[in-house]
Every structure is written in structure tokens, then in C-alpha cells.
Amino acid sequence: MDTGLFKTIDSTSTIIIQEDGEAKEKDRIKRLPGQPQVEFSQYGGYVTVDKLAGRAFYYYFAEANEYSKKSLPLLLWLNGGPGCSSLAYGLMQELGPFRVYSDGNTLYKNKFSWNNAANVLFLESPAGVGFSYSNRTSDYSNCGDKTTAADNYLFLVKWLERFPEYKDRDFYIAGESYGGHYVPQLANTILYHNKKANRTIINLKGIAIGNAVINDETDYTGIAATDKADNDALFLDIYNIYAPLCFGGNLTTHPKRASVTNFDPCSEYYVYGYFNRADVQEAMHANITKLDHDWDLCSDVIIGWTDSPSSIIPLLQEILGDGLRILVYSGDVDGRVPVTSTQFSLAKLKLPILTEWHPWYLNGEVSGYTEVYRGDLTFATVRGAGHEVPAYQPARALSLIQHFLAGKPLPKSS
């Protein structure tokens, strides 16, 4: 175990963190501007991870509906980058309960939201991403994998004090792209502190990573198979080589007809417009310090990244050795971290195969292919999905995560 990952937070397991009992209720979001009627509670606000530096992370939390929220697990979602917002992608373009119409003012429901399967927490991390910030500007040039894992852990410990009903709940971490670093590193940090404290501080059960950056050598080997697409990146979307391009990102006066099952390549512009509205920020309890820059999908504020290991394979081996379950999934038309990269990376684990490669199904159709390895690691492809799997195939993505969280194999027949 690389204990250097934990040096900045070694004292955490002995710190008693005090949270204002009213903080949770202050974070309750009564209604977002342009939001349809919903049957779940939502919260948003800041958690300070370093009081001296004035470093605080913004979160948005969508509980499951009132009938199932007490029985479903807690799931943290982390987008990658490094430096991209989990609100920009995970929340508003992938697995969150809403999508933004083309007017940048109104929202519509995502019936395939992952809060059908879990209580879902979205985090903007590290400082400088989205609404998250630090009063010490040097933090923006000293970001890295180790500090991000440490801060994400501190965020979780403090957030659970604010939401104590989730302290003993089964907990999962999921993410995509550079989340292939963030997710295993945070999992490893949690396991380290649970062992050090000789008790379960956070009840981590498993992780899920999609189209993930895992191992530089094999990632690049896999990308070589898509070099032609990469060379044509100006003329196609490398994150989904069959998706349409956006040729006009201006907001519309009236919202265009939209559906979560019809991918809109211009949706980033709608999300940017929505989150930069003052009334939206006020409703979300965001941007309370009045940042000197716009909220953006990926950060221009972070100007340095100090550490990034070439391989996460050793961490995945440790996580499996500690009895956690792992789901690795891959949209099969992604040209940035293609299926081939993931297959080459997983081969480095040298795990025996328990269930051979076979199709899995949803609604009478092949939804992808899967195999299961000894040690409780499942690999699954998602047919017709690009880099951000839930954005392109929301129903298949929801089925995938539902089966994983329930500990059930993907359906072998229609």
C-alpha cells in the first residue's frame, strides 16, 4: 500500500468533527428554477475541507424517493478531467434526475436517473472545479491525485456528520474517465482509515468505473486501434465516434423538443447557461463567495497537477484483496478510452475468468457484453455508448448500475 497517499490526513481517524445540526436543513433545495415536480428531496451546499486555507467543496445530493431512500445505498459520483465538474456531466448530462432544455432556463426529468437505484451524491472536486474554491490561490497550482483523494475523504467524513442517517449505509463510489484514478484512490483511502481506526468509518462496499483511465501503457496500446478516428477528431466526436456534432451552441428562446433517449450534442451549452444564472446559484446555495470567474464545465482555474501515477492496477488489486466488489464498464463507441484499452488494462490483473464473455440484455436487445473475474470484478461493455455511458445509453446504464448495486449478474437472456 502506498501510504504516501494518506500523509496529509493521518489524523482524521482521531478527529471528532462537529457539524451544525441545522446544516443539513439549510442545504435543502426547495426547488430549482424551471424544475418539474419531483418526489424526492434534494440538497446542495458547501463542506469545508481545510478551514485554514478556506478550501470548500460544493456538492449536490439527490435522494431516492420517499418510499425507497431508506433501503437504497449511498453512491458518490466523480467525473474526471482532471478538473471537470460532476454537476456539468454526471448530474445534468448523464445520470442525474434532470436535463436542461435548449433555452438554458428549464429542466426536464431523466426517467433513467440513478436515484432510482441509489441516493446519489455529486461532488465538484478538487478546489477550482465548478463552484468549489479555495481562498489560498496556490492550491490551484498544487492539485494532484494525492491531495484530491485526501480532500475527498475529508469531505465524506464531514458530509456524513451532516447526514448521519447515511453513516452506516452501504456506500459505493462511481465515476468515469480520469475517475479511474479518483475512484480507486478514494476507496483505498477509506480502507486505510477504516483499518487504522479499527472500525468502519465509511461502509464502503464497492466501486464502479466507466471508460476509465487505468494504466498508461495499455491505455495507449488500446488507443492505437482508434488512431484513425483520433486523426479525424476535428470532424467527429472522439468521445463517441458515431455521435452528431454540435454546430450551433446558442441558447434558444423556446426550448427545443427533447428526450433523454435522444442525445443532444449541444447540451454542454445549455448546462453552462443554466448554472451561470444567479437565481439558479441562489437556489442551489452555490457561489456564496462570488467567484471571480464563471462556473464552467471543466476548470480553467487549476493550472498545475503535481502527481498522477502511471498505473492504478496495484490499487485495484488491493481493493479486490480487501473484499470489495468492482464494476468496470465501457461504452463501445468511445475513441478516447476505448474498449480495447480497458481490456488490455484488465489483463494486467491476471485474474481467472469465472463467467466467460457473453451478451447481456435489456428489453429484448443485446445491450453489451460481459465477463466476470475471480475476486468479484465484473467487466461490461455498453452497446452504442460513448465515453459518458449514461449520456448516450441511459436505460442500459441504469440497468447496469442496478444489477451491480444489487449484487446480481447482468441478464443472460431477453
PDB file of C-alpha atoms in Angstrom, residues 94-364:
ATOM      1  CA  GLU A  94     -25.760  11.688 -17.620  1.00  0.00           C
ATOM      2  CA  LEU A  95     -27.259  10.105 -14.507  1.00  0.00           C
ATOM      3  CA  GLY A  96     -28.883  12.933 -12.555  1.00  0.00           C
ATOM      4  CA  PRO A  97     -32.625  13.454 -12.175  1.00  0.00           C
ATOM      5  CA  PHE A  98     -32.790  16.389 -14.622  1.00  0.00           C
ATOM      6  CA  ARG A  99     -31.616  17.501 -18.061  1.00  0.00           C
ATOM      7  CA  VAL A 100     -31.509  21.097 -19.300  1.00  0.00           C
ATOM      8  CA  TYR A 101     -33.650  22.260 -22.203  1.00  0.00           C
ATOM      9  CA  SER A 102     -32.060  24.248 -25.036  1.00  0.00           C
ATOM     10  CA  ASP A 103     -33.270  27.557 -23.561  1.00  0.00           C
ATOM     11  CA  GLY A 104     -30.911  27.157 -20.595  1.00  0.00           C
ATOM     12  CA  ASN A 105     -33.824  28.030 -18.312  1.00  0.00           C
ATOM     13  CA  THR A 106     -35.969  24.965 -17.846  1.00  0.00           C
ATOM     14  CA  LEU A 107     -35.364  21.376 -16.804  1.00  0.00           C
ATOM     15  CA  TYR A 108     -36.999  18.100 -17.763  1.00  0.00           C
ATOM     16  CA  LYS A 109     -36.954  14.757 -15.985  1.00  0.00           C
ATOM     17  CA  ASN A 110     -34.489  11.977 -16.647  1.00  0.00           C
ATOM     18  CA  LYS A 111     -36.564   8.861 -16.035  1.00  0.00           C
ATOM     19  CA  PHE A 112     -33.362   6.819 -16.065  1.00  0.00           C
ATOM     20  CA  SER A 113     -31.744   8.771 -13.230  1.00  0.00           C
ATOM     21  CA  TRP A 114     -29.546   6.724 -10.939  1.00  0.00           C
ATOM     22  CA  ASN A 115     -31.522   7.933  -7.926  1.00  0.00           C
ATOM     23  CA  ASN A 116     -33.885   5.153  -8.961  1.00  0.00           C
ATOM     24  CA  ALA A 117     -31.154   2.789  -7.737  1.00  0.00           C
ATOM     25  CA  ALA A 118     -29.354   4.764  -5.002  1.00  0.00           C
ATOM     26  CA  ASN A 119     -29.171   8.023  -3.091  1.00  0.00           C
ATOM     27  CA  VAL A 120     -26.727   9.869  -5.347  1.00  0.00           C
ATOM     28  CA  LEU A 121     -24.141  12.419  -4.218  1.00  0.00           C
ATOM     29  CA  PHE A 122     -22.357  14.553  -6.836  1.00  0.00           C
ATOM     30  CA  LEU A 123     -19.101  16.271  -5.830  1.00  0.00           C
ATOM     31  CA  GLU A 124     -17.148  19.049  -7.549  1.00  0.00           C
ATOM     32  CA  SER A 125     -13.525  18.291  -6.754  1.00  0.00           C
ATOM     33  CA  PRO A 126     -10.760  19.423  -6.374  1.00  0.00           C
ATOM     34  CA  ALA A 127     -10.943  23.120  -5.434  1.00  0.00           C
ATOM     35  CA  GLY A 128     -11.178  25.184  -8.587  1.00  0.00           C
ATOM     36  CA  VAL A 129     -13.685  22.834 -10.232  1.00  0.00           C
ATOM     37  CA  GLY A 130     -17.161  24.256 -10.717  1.00  0.00           C
ATOM     38  CA  PHE A 131     -18.379  26.027  -7.586  1.00  0.00           C
ATOM     39  CA  SER A 132     -15.659  24.539  -5.355  1.00  0.00           C
ATOM     40  CA  TYR A 133     -12.978  27.001  -4.304  1.00  0.00           C
ATOM     41  CA  SER A 134     -10.024  27.844  -2.094  1.00  0.00           C
ATOM     42  CA  ASN A 135      -9.098  31.205  -0.573  1.00  0.00           C
ATOM     43  CA  ARG A 136      -5.445  30.174  -0.953  1.00  0.00           C
ATOM     44  CA  THR A 137      -4.720  30.614  -4.651  1.00  0.00           C
ATOM     45  CA  SER A 138      -1.602  28.427  -4.504  1.00  0.00           C
ATOM     46  CA  ASP A 139      -3.945  25.457  -4.079  1.00  0.00           C
ATOM     47  CA  TYR A 140      -4.885  25.810  -7.750  1.00  0.00           C
ATOM     48  CA  SER A 141      -1.301  25.148  -8.854  1.00  0.00           C
ATOM     49  CA  ASN A 142      -0.681  22.329  -6.367  1.00  0.00           C
ATOM     50  CA  CYS A 143      -3.547  19.979  -7.162  1.00  0.00           C
ATOM     51  CA  GLY A 144      -2.816  16.322  -7.693  1.00  0.00           C
ATOM     52  CA  ASP A 145      -4.113  12.805  -7.176  1.00  0.00           C
ATOM     53  CA  LYS A 146      -2.918  12.571  -3.550  1.00  0.00           C
ATOM     54  CA  THR A 147      -4.366  15.888  -2.367  1.00  0.00           C
ATOM     55  CA  THR A 148      -7.608  15.188  -4.209  1.00  0.00           C
ATOM     56  CA  ALA A 149      -8.025  11.787  -2.529  1.00  0.00           C
ATOM     57  CA  ALA A 150      -7.248  13.331   0.868  1.00  0.00           C
ATOM     58  CA  ASP A 151      -9.723  16.188   0.404  1.00  0.00           C
ATOM     59  CA  ASN A 152     -12.425  13.891  -0.975  1.00  0.00           C
ATOM     60  CA  TYR A 153     -12.062  11.689   2.109  1.00  0.00           C
ATOM     61  CA  LEU A 154     -12.315  14.659   4.466  1.00  0.00           C
ATOM     62  CA  PHE A 155     -15.356  15.855   2.547  1.00  0.00           C
ATOM     63  CA  LEU A 156     -17.067  12.473   3.012  1.00  0.00           C
ATOM     64  CA  VAL A 157     -16.338  12.252   6.735  1.00  0.00           C
ATOM     65  CA  LYS A 158     -17.741  15.739   7.294  1.00  0.00           C
ATOM     66  CA  TRP A 159     -20.692  15.231   4.959  1.00  0.00           C
ATOM     67  CA  LEU A 160     -21.701  12.100   6.859  1.00  0.00           C
ATOM     68  CA  GLU A 161     -21.758  14.153  10.064  1.00  0.00           C
ATOM     69  CA  ARG A 162     -24.220  16.458   8.333  1.00  0.00           C
ATOM     70  CA  PHE A 163     -26.259  13.480   7.074  1.00  0.00           C
ATOM     71  CA  PRO A 164     -25.801  10.980   9.938  1.00  0.00           C
ATOM     72  CA  GLU A 165     -28.590   8.702   8.714  1.00  0.00           C
ATOM     73  CA  TYR A 166     -26.180   7.565   5.968  1.00  0.00           C
ATOM     74  CA  LYS A 167     -23.227   6.735   8.245  1.00  0.00           C
ATOM     75  CA  ASP A 168     -23.945   3.009   8.322  1.00  0.00           C
ATOM     76  CA  ARG A 169     -25.471   2.797   4.856  1.00  0.00           C
ATOM     77  CA  ASP A 170     -23.827   0.646   2.177  1.00  0.00           C
ATOM     78  CA  PHE A 171     -21.609   3.046   0.226  1.00  0.00           C
ATOM     79  CA  TYR A 172     -20.339   2.906  -3.354  1.00  0.00           C
ATOM     80  CA  ILE A 173     -18.130   5.207  -5.411  1.00  0.00           C
ATOM     81  CA  ALA A 174     -18.582   5.557  -9.166  1.00  0.00           C
ATOM     82  CA  GLY A 175     -17.005   7.698 -11.852  1.00  0.00           C
ATOM     83  CA  GLU A 176     -15.635   7.793 -15.363  1.00  0.00           C
ATOM     84  CA  SER A 177     -12.585   8.766 -17.411  1.00  0.00           C
ATOM     85  CA  TYR A 178      -9.963  10.200 -15.002  1.00  0.00           C
ATOM     86  CA  GLY A 179     -12.341   8.954 -12.337  1.00  0.00           C
ATOM     87  CA  GLY A 180     -10.374   5.763 -12.986  1.00  0.00           C
ATOM     88  CA  HIS A 181      -7.812   7.461 -10.735  1.00  0.00           C
ATOM     89  CA  TYR A 182     -10.121   9.340  -8.359  1.00  0.00           C
ATOM     90  CA  VAL A 183     -12.422   6.424  -7.504  1.00  0.00           C
ATOM     91  CA  PRO A 184      -9.865   3.707  -6.602  1.00  0.00           C
ATOM     92  CA  GLN A 185      -7.671   6.253  -4.784  1.00  0.00           C
ATOM     93  CA  LEU A 186     -10.565   7.402  -2.616  1.00  0.00           C
ATOM     94  CA  ALA A 187     -11.607   3.787  -1.999  1.00  0.00           C
ATOM     95  CA  ASN A 188      -8.072   2.942  -0.936  1.00  0.00           C
ATOM     96  CA  THR A 189      -8.006   5.962   1.392  1.00  0.00           C
ATOM     97  CA  ILE A 190     -11.270   4.881   3.023  1.00  0.00           C
ATOM     98  CA  LEU A 191      -9.999   1.338   3.552  1.00  0.00           C
ATOM     99  CA  TYR A 192      -6.764   2.649   5.065  1.00  0.00           C
ATOM    100  CA  HIS A 193      -8.573   4.795   7.634  1.00  0.00           C
ATOM    101  CA  ASN A 194     -11.101   2.094   8.466  1.00  0.00           C
ATOM    102  CA  LYS A 195      -8.195  -0.250   9.271  1.00  0.00           C
ATOM    103  CA  LYS A 196      -6.262   2.382  11.181  1.00  0.00           C
ATOM    104  CA  ALA A 197      -9.255   3.235  13.343  1.00  0.00           C
ATOM    105  CA  ASN A 198     -10.110  -0.466  13.740  1.00  0.00           C
ATOM    106  CA  ARG A 199     -13.711   0.343  12.907  1.00  0.00           C
ATOM    107  CA  THR A 200     -15.883   1.126   9.899  1.00  0.00           C
ATOM    108  CA  ILE A 201     -15.765   4.897   9.448  1.00  0.00           C
ATOM    109  CA  ILE A 202     -17.285   4.648   5.979  1.00  0.00           C
ATOM    110  CA  ASN A 203     -19.167   1.482   4.990  1.00  0.00           C
ATOM    111  CA  LEU A 204     -17.607   1.074   1.543  1.00  0.00           C
ATOM    112  CA  LYS A 205     -18.852  -1.945  -0.417  1.00  0.00           C
ATOM    113  CA  GLY A 206     -17.633  -1.418  -3.963  1.00  0.00           C
ATOM    114  CA  ILE A 207     -16.638   0.842  -6.833  1.00  0.00           C
ATOM    115  CA  ALA A 208     -17.675   1.314 -10.465  1.00  0.00           C
ATOM    116  CA  ILE A 209     -15.538   2.988 -13.138  1.00  0.00           C
ATOM    117  CA  GLY A 210     -16.537   3.694 -16.743  1.00  0.00           C
ATOM    118  CA  ASN A 211     -14.255   4.198 -19.760  1.00  0.00           C
ATOM    119  CA  ALA A 212     -11.606   4.721 -17.134  1.00  0.00           C
ATOM    120  CA  VAL A 213      -8.004   5.840 -17.322  1.00  0.00           C
ATOM    121  CA  ILE A 214      -6.345   2.903 -15.540  1.00  0.00           C
ATOM    122  CA  ASN A 215      -2.892   2.108 -16.885  1.00  0.00           C
ATOM    123  CA  ASP A 216      -0.968   4.423 -19.208  1.00  0.00           C
ATOM    124  CA  GLU A 217       0.864   1.745 -21.171  1.00  0.00           C
ATOM    125  CA  THR A 218      -2.189  -0.352 -22.030  1.00  0.00           C
ATOM    126  CA  ASP A 219      -4.440   2.687 -22.418  1.00  0.00           C
ATOM    127  CA  TYR A 220      -2.162   3.935 -25.199  1.00  0.00           C
ATOM    128  CA  THR A 221      -1.938   0.472 -26.749  1.00  0.00           C
ATOM    129  CA  GLY A 222      -5.721   0.325 -26.909  1.00  0.00           C
ATOM    130  CA  ILE A 223      -5.990   3.820 -28.349  1.00  0.00           C
ATOM    131  CA  ALA A 224      -3.672   2.809 -31.199  1.00  0.00           C
ATOM    132  CA  ALA A 225      -6.577   0.792 -32.547  1.00  0.00           C
ATOM    133  CA  THR A 226      -8.575   4.030 -32.899  1.00  0.00           C
ATOM    134  CA  ASP A 227      -5.775   6.217 -34.262  1.00  0.00           C
ATOM    135  CA  LYS A 228      -7.657   6.853 -37.483  1.00  0.00           C
ATOM    136  CA  ALA A 229     -10.600   8.276 -35.560  1.00  0.00           C
ATOM    137  CA  ASP A 230      -8.216  10.342 -33.458  1.00  0.00           C
ATOM    138  CA  ASN A 231      -6.699  11.824 -36.609  1.00  0.00           C
ATOM    139  CA  ASP A 232     -10.175  12.866 -37.711  1.00  0.00           C
ATOM    140  CA  ALA A 233     -11.032  14.427 -34.335  1.00  0.00           C
ATOM    141  CA  LEU A 234     -11.871  17.781 -35.945  1.00  0.00           C
ATOM    142  CA  PHE A 235     -14.606  16.103 -37.963  1.00  0.00           C
ATOM    143  CA  LEU A 236     -16.094  13.712 -35.418  1.00  0.00           C
ATOM    144  CA  ASP A 237     -16.641  13.452 -31.684  1.00  0.00           C
ATOM    145  CA  ILE A 238     -13.781  11.361 -30.309  1.00  0.00           C
ATOM    146  CA  TYR A 239     -15.869  10.671 -27.181  1.00  0.00           C
ATOM    147  CA  ASN A 240     -18.473   8.951 -29.367  1.00  0.00           C
ATOM    148  CA  ILE A 241     -17.271   8.344 -32.896  1.00  0.00           C
ATOM    149  CA  TYR A 242     -20.842   7.913 -34.213  1.00  0.00           C
ATOM    150  CA  ALA A 243     -22.474  10.847 -32.393  1.00  0.00           C
ATOM    151  CA  PRO A 244     -23.525  14.031 -34.230  1.00  0.00           C
ATOM    152  CA  LEU A 245     -21.504  17.205 -33.736  1.00  0.00           C
ATOM    153  CA  CYS A 246     -22.802  20.473 -32.309  1.00  0.00           C
ATOM    154  CA  PHE A 247     -22.771  23.198 -34.990  1.00  0.00           C
ATOM    155  CA  GLY A 248     -24.547  25.893 -33.003  1.00  0.00           C
ATOM    156  CA  GLY A 249     -24.432  26.100 -29.262  1.00  0.00           C
ATOM    157  CA  ASN A 250     -26.542  29.217 -28.798  1.00  0.00           C
ATOM    158  CA  LEU A 251     -29.422  29.036 -26.348  1.00  0.00           C
ATOM    159  CA  THR A 252     -32.874  29.128 -27.895  1.00  0.00           C
ATOM    160  CA  THR A 253     -35.726  31.451 -26.978  1.00  0.00           C
ATOM    161  CA  HIS A 254     -38.065  28.498 -26.656  1.00  0.00           C
ATOM    162  CA  PRO A 255     -36.934  25.039 -25.590  1.00  0.00           C
ATOM    163  CA  LYS A 256     -36.488  22.522 -28.380  1.00  0.00           C
ATOM    164  CA  ARG A 257     -38.301  19.229 -28.127  1.00  0.00           C
ATOM    165  CA  ALA A 258     -36.033  16.932 -26.121  1.00  0.00           C
ATOM    166  CA  SER A 259     -35.802  13.392 -24.811  1.00  0.00           C
ATOM    167  CA  VAL A 260     -33.235  11.706 -22.595  1.00  0.00           C
ATOM    168  CA  THR A 261     -33.012   8.904 -25.157  1.00  0.00           C
ATOM    169  CA  ASN A 262     -32.048  11.292 -27.986  1.00  0.00           C
ATOM    170  CA  PHE A 263     -28.522  12.589 -27.385  1.00  0.00           C
ATOM    171  CA  ASP A 264     -28.130  16.350 -27.969  1.00  0.00           C
ATOM    172  CA  PRO A 265     -24.507  17.248 -28.787  1.00  0.00           C
ATOM    173  CA  CYS A 266     -25.089  20.882 -27.777  1.00  0.00           C
ATOM    174  CA  SER A 267     -26.238  20.087 -24.236  1.00  0.00           C
ATOM    175  CA  GLU A 268     -22.989  21.408 -22.714  1.00  0.00           C
ATOM    176  CA  TYR A 269     -24.006  24.915 -23.773  1.00  0.00           C
ATOM    177  CA  TYR A 270     -27.415  24.587 -22.128  1.00  0.00           C
ATOM    178  CA  VAL A 271     -25.832  23.407 -18.870  1.00  0.00           C
ATOM    179  CA  TYR A 272     -23.300  26.260 -18.927  1.00  0.00           C
ATOM    180  CA  GLY A 273     -26.106  28.782 -19.360  1.00  0.00           C
ATOM    181  CA  TYR A 274     -28.200  27.266 -16.598  1.00  0.00           C
ATOM    182  CA  PHE A 275     -25.535  27.085 -13.882  1.00  0.00           C
ATOM    183  CA  ASN A 276     -24.351  30.650 -14.528  1.00  0.00           C
ATOM    184  CA  ARG A 277     -27.775  32.108 -13.734  1.00  0.00           C
ATOM    185  CA  ALA A 278     -27.851  33.994 -10.434  1.00  0.00           C
ATOM    186  CA  ASP A 279     -31.258  32.571  -9.446  1.00  0.00           C
ATOM    187  CA  VAL A 280     -30.029  29.008 -10.031  1.00  0.00           C
ATOM    188  CA  GLN A 281     -26.937  29.593  -7.905  1.00  0.00           C
ATOM    189  CA  GLU A 282     -29.056  31.102  -5.135  1.00  0.00           C
ATOM    190  CA  ALA A 283     -31.476  28.151  -5.158  1.00  0.00           C
ATOM    191  CA  MET A 284     -28.554  25.716  -5.017  1.00  0.00           C
ATOM    192  CA  HIS A 285     -26.734  27.620  -2.227  1.00  0.00           C
ATOM    193  CA  ALA A 286     -23.791  27.871  -4.630  1.00  0.00           C
ATOM    194  CA  ASN A 287     -21.193  30.561  -5.395  1.00  0.00           C
ATOM    195  CA  ILE A 288     -21.671  32.117  -1.983  1.00  0.00           C
ATOM    196  CA  THR A 289     -18.236  33.801  -2.157  1.00  0.00           C
ATOM    197  CA  LYS A 290     -18.953  35.355  -5.572  1.00  0.00           C
ATOM    198  CA  LEU A 291     -16.098  33.781  -7.506  1.00  0.00           C
ATOM    199  CA  ASP A 292     -14.176  35.986  -9.940  1.00  0.00           C
ATOM    200  CA  HIS A 293     -14.875  33.588 -12.816  1.00  0.00           C
ATOM    201  CA  ASP A 294     -17.864  31.892 -14.404  1.00  0.00           C
ATOM    202  CA  TRP A 295     -18.883  28.414 -13.424  1.00  0.00           C
ATOM    203  CA  ASP A 296     -17.530  26.151 -16.166  1.00  0.00           C
ATOM    204  CA  LEU A 297     -17.789  22.517 -17.191  1.00  0.00           C
ATOM    205  CA  CYS A 298     -14.029  21.987 -16.897  1.00  0.00           C
ATOM    206  CA  SER A 299     -11.739  24.216 -14.888  1.00  0.00           C
ATOM    207  CA  ASP A 300      -9.505  26.944 -16.308  1.00  0.00           C
ATOM    208  CA  VAL A 301      -8.559  27.873 -12.730  1.00  0.00           C
ATOM    209  CA  ILE A 302      -6.481  24.774 -11.976  1.00  0.00           C
ATOM    210  CA  ILE A 303      -3.079  25.459 -13.506  1.00  0.00           C
ATOM    211  CA  GLY A 304      -0.976  22.611 -12.147  1.00  0.00           C
ATOM    212  CA  TRP A 305      -1.254  18.892 -11.470  1.00  0.00           C
ATOM    213  CA  THR A 306       1.529  17.624  -9.260  1.00  0.00           C
ATOM    214  CA  ASP A 307       1.146  13.839  -9.320  1.00  0.00           C
ATOM    215  CA  SER A 308      -0.558  11.193 -11.433  1.00  0.00           C
ATOM    216  CA  PRO A 309       0.648   7.589 -11.190  1.00  0.00           C
ATOM    217  CA  SER A 310       1.100   5.752 -14.482  1.00  0.00           C
ATOM    218  CA  SER A 311      -0.952   2.802 -13.254  1.00  0.00           C
ATOM    219  CA  ILE A 312      -3.903   2.223 -10.929  1.00  0.00           C
ATOM    220  CA  ILE A 313      -3.627  -1.571 -11.316  1.00  0.00           C
ATOM    221  CA  PRO A 314      -1.928  -2.027  -7.886  1.00  0.00           C
ATOM    222  CA  LEU A 315      -4.772  -0.150  -6.173  1.00  0.00           C
ATOM    223  CA  LEU A 316      -7.395  -2.288  -7.914  1.00  0.00           C
ATOM    224  CA  GLN A 317      -5.539  -5.394  -6.700  1.00  0.00           C
ATOM    225  CA  GLU A 318      -5.553  -4.077  -3.115  1.00  0.00           C
ATOM    226  CA  ILE A 319      -9.243  -3.180  -3.300  1.00  0.00           C
ATOM    227  CA  LEU A 320     -10.145  -6.666  -4.525  1.00  0.00           C
ATOM    228  CA  GLY A 321      -7.928  -8.148  -1.822  1.00  0.00           C
ATOM    229  CA  ASP A 322      -9.955  -6.265   0.776  1.00  0.00           C
ATOM    230  CA  GLY A 323     -13.143  -7.923  -0.446  1.00  0.00           C
ATOM    231  CA  LEU A 324     -14.714  -5.032  -2.313  1.00  0.00           C
ATOM    232  CA  ARG A 325     -16.716  -5.538  -5.490  1.00  0.00           C
ATOM    233  CA  ILE A 326     -15.649  -3.779  -8.697  1.00  0.00           C
ATOM    234  CA  LEU A 327     -17.589  -2.971 -11.855  1.00  0.00           C
ATOM    235  CA  VAL A 328     -15.582  -1.803 -14.867  1.00  0.00           C
ATOM    236  CA  TYR A 329     -17.770  -0.754 -17.790  1.00  0.00           C
ATOM    237  CA  SER A 330     -17.019   0.608 -21.230  1.00  0.00           C
ATOM    238  CA  GLY A 331     -19.098   2.365 -23.876  1.00  0.00           C
ATOM    239  CA  ASP A 332     -18.172   0.577 -27.076  1.00  0.00           C
ATOM    240  CA  VAL A 333     -18.006   3.608 -29.410  1.00  0.00           C
ATOM    241  CA  ASP A 334     -15.664   5.727 -27.271  1.00  0.00           C
ATOM    242  CA  GLY A 335     -12.472   6.685 -29.083  1.00  0.00           C
ATOM    243  CA  ARG A 336     -10.823   8.406 -26.119  1.00  0.00           C
ATOM    244  CA  VAL A 337     -10.608   5.407 -23.732  1.00  0.00           C
ATOM    245  CA  PRO A 338     -11.855   2.618 -25.998  1.00  0.00           C
ATOM    246  CA  VAL A 339     -12.907  -0.907 -25.045  1.00  0.00           C
ATOM    247  CA  THR A 340      -9.538  -2.190 -26.251  1.00  0.00           C
ATOM    248  CA  SER A 341      -7.701  -0.019 -23.708  1.00  0.00           C
ATOM    249  CA  THR A 342      -9.819  -1.340 -20.860  1.00  0.00           C
ATOM    250  CA  GLN A 343      -9.412  -4.961 -21.959  1.00  0.00           C
ATOM    251  CA  PHE A 344      -5.629  -4.626 -22.137  1.00  0.00           C
ATOM    252  CA  SER A 345      -5.571  -2.945 -18.711  1.00  0.00           C
ATOM    253  CA  LEU A 346      -7.725  -5.597 -17.047  1.00  0.00           C
ATOM    254  CA  ALA A 347      -5.496  -8.326 -18.462  1.00  0.00           C
ATOM    255  CA  LYS A 348      -2.711  -6.892 -16.288  1.00  0.00           C
ATOM    256  CA  LEU A 349      -4.652  -8.021 -13.213  1.00  0.00           C
ATOM    257  CA  LYS A 350      -4.172 -11.659 -14.305  1.00  0.00           C
ATOM    258  CA  LEU A 351      -7.475 -12.718 -12.738  1.00  0.00           C
ATOM    259  CA  PRO A 352      -9.038 -16.093 -13.565  1.00  0.00           C
ATOM    260  CA  ILE A 353     -12.303 -15.795 -15.505  1.00  0.00           C
ATOM    261  CA  LEU A 354     -15.360 -17.140 -13.682  1.00  0.00           C
ATOM    262  CA  THR A 355     -18.008 -16.355 -16.304  1.00  0.00           C
ATOM    263  CA  GLU A 356     -16.956 -16.301 -19.946  1.00  0.00           C
ATOM    264  CA  TRP A 357     -17.650 -13.426 -22.338  1.00  0.00           C
ATOM    265  CA  HIS A 358     -21.355 -13.339 -23.259  1.00  0.00           C
ATOM    266  CA  PRO A 359     -24.065 -10.836 -24.249  1.00  0.00           C
ATOM    267  CA  TRP A 360     -26.275  -9.150 -21.671  1.00  0.00           C
ATOM    268  CA  TYR A 361     -29.789  -7.963 -22.407  1.00  0.00           C
ATOM    269  CA  LEU A 362     -32.356  -5.250 -21.730  1.00  0.00           C
ATOM    270  CA  ASN A 363     -35.821  -5.049 -23.268  1.00  0.00           C
ATOM    271  CA  GLY A 364     -35.167  -7.897 -25.669  1.00  0.00           C
TER     272      GLY A 364
END
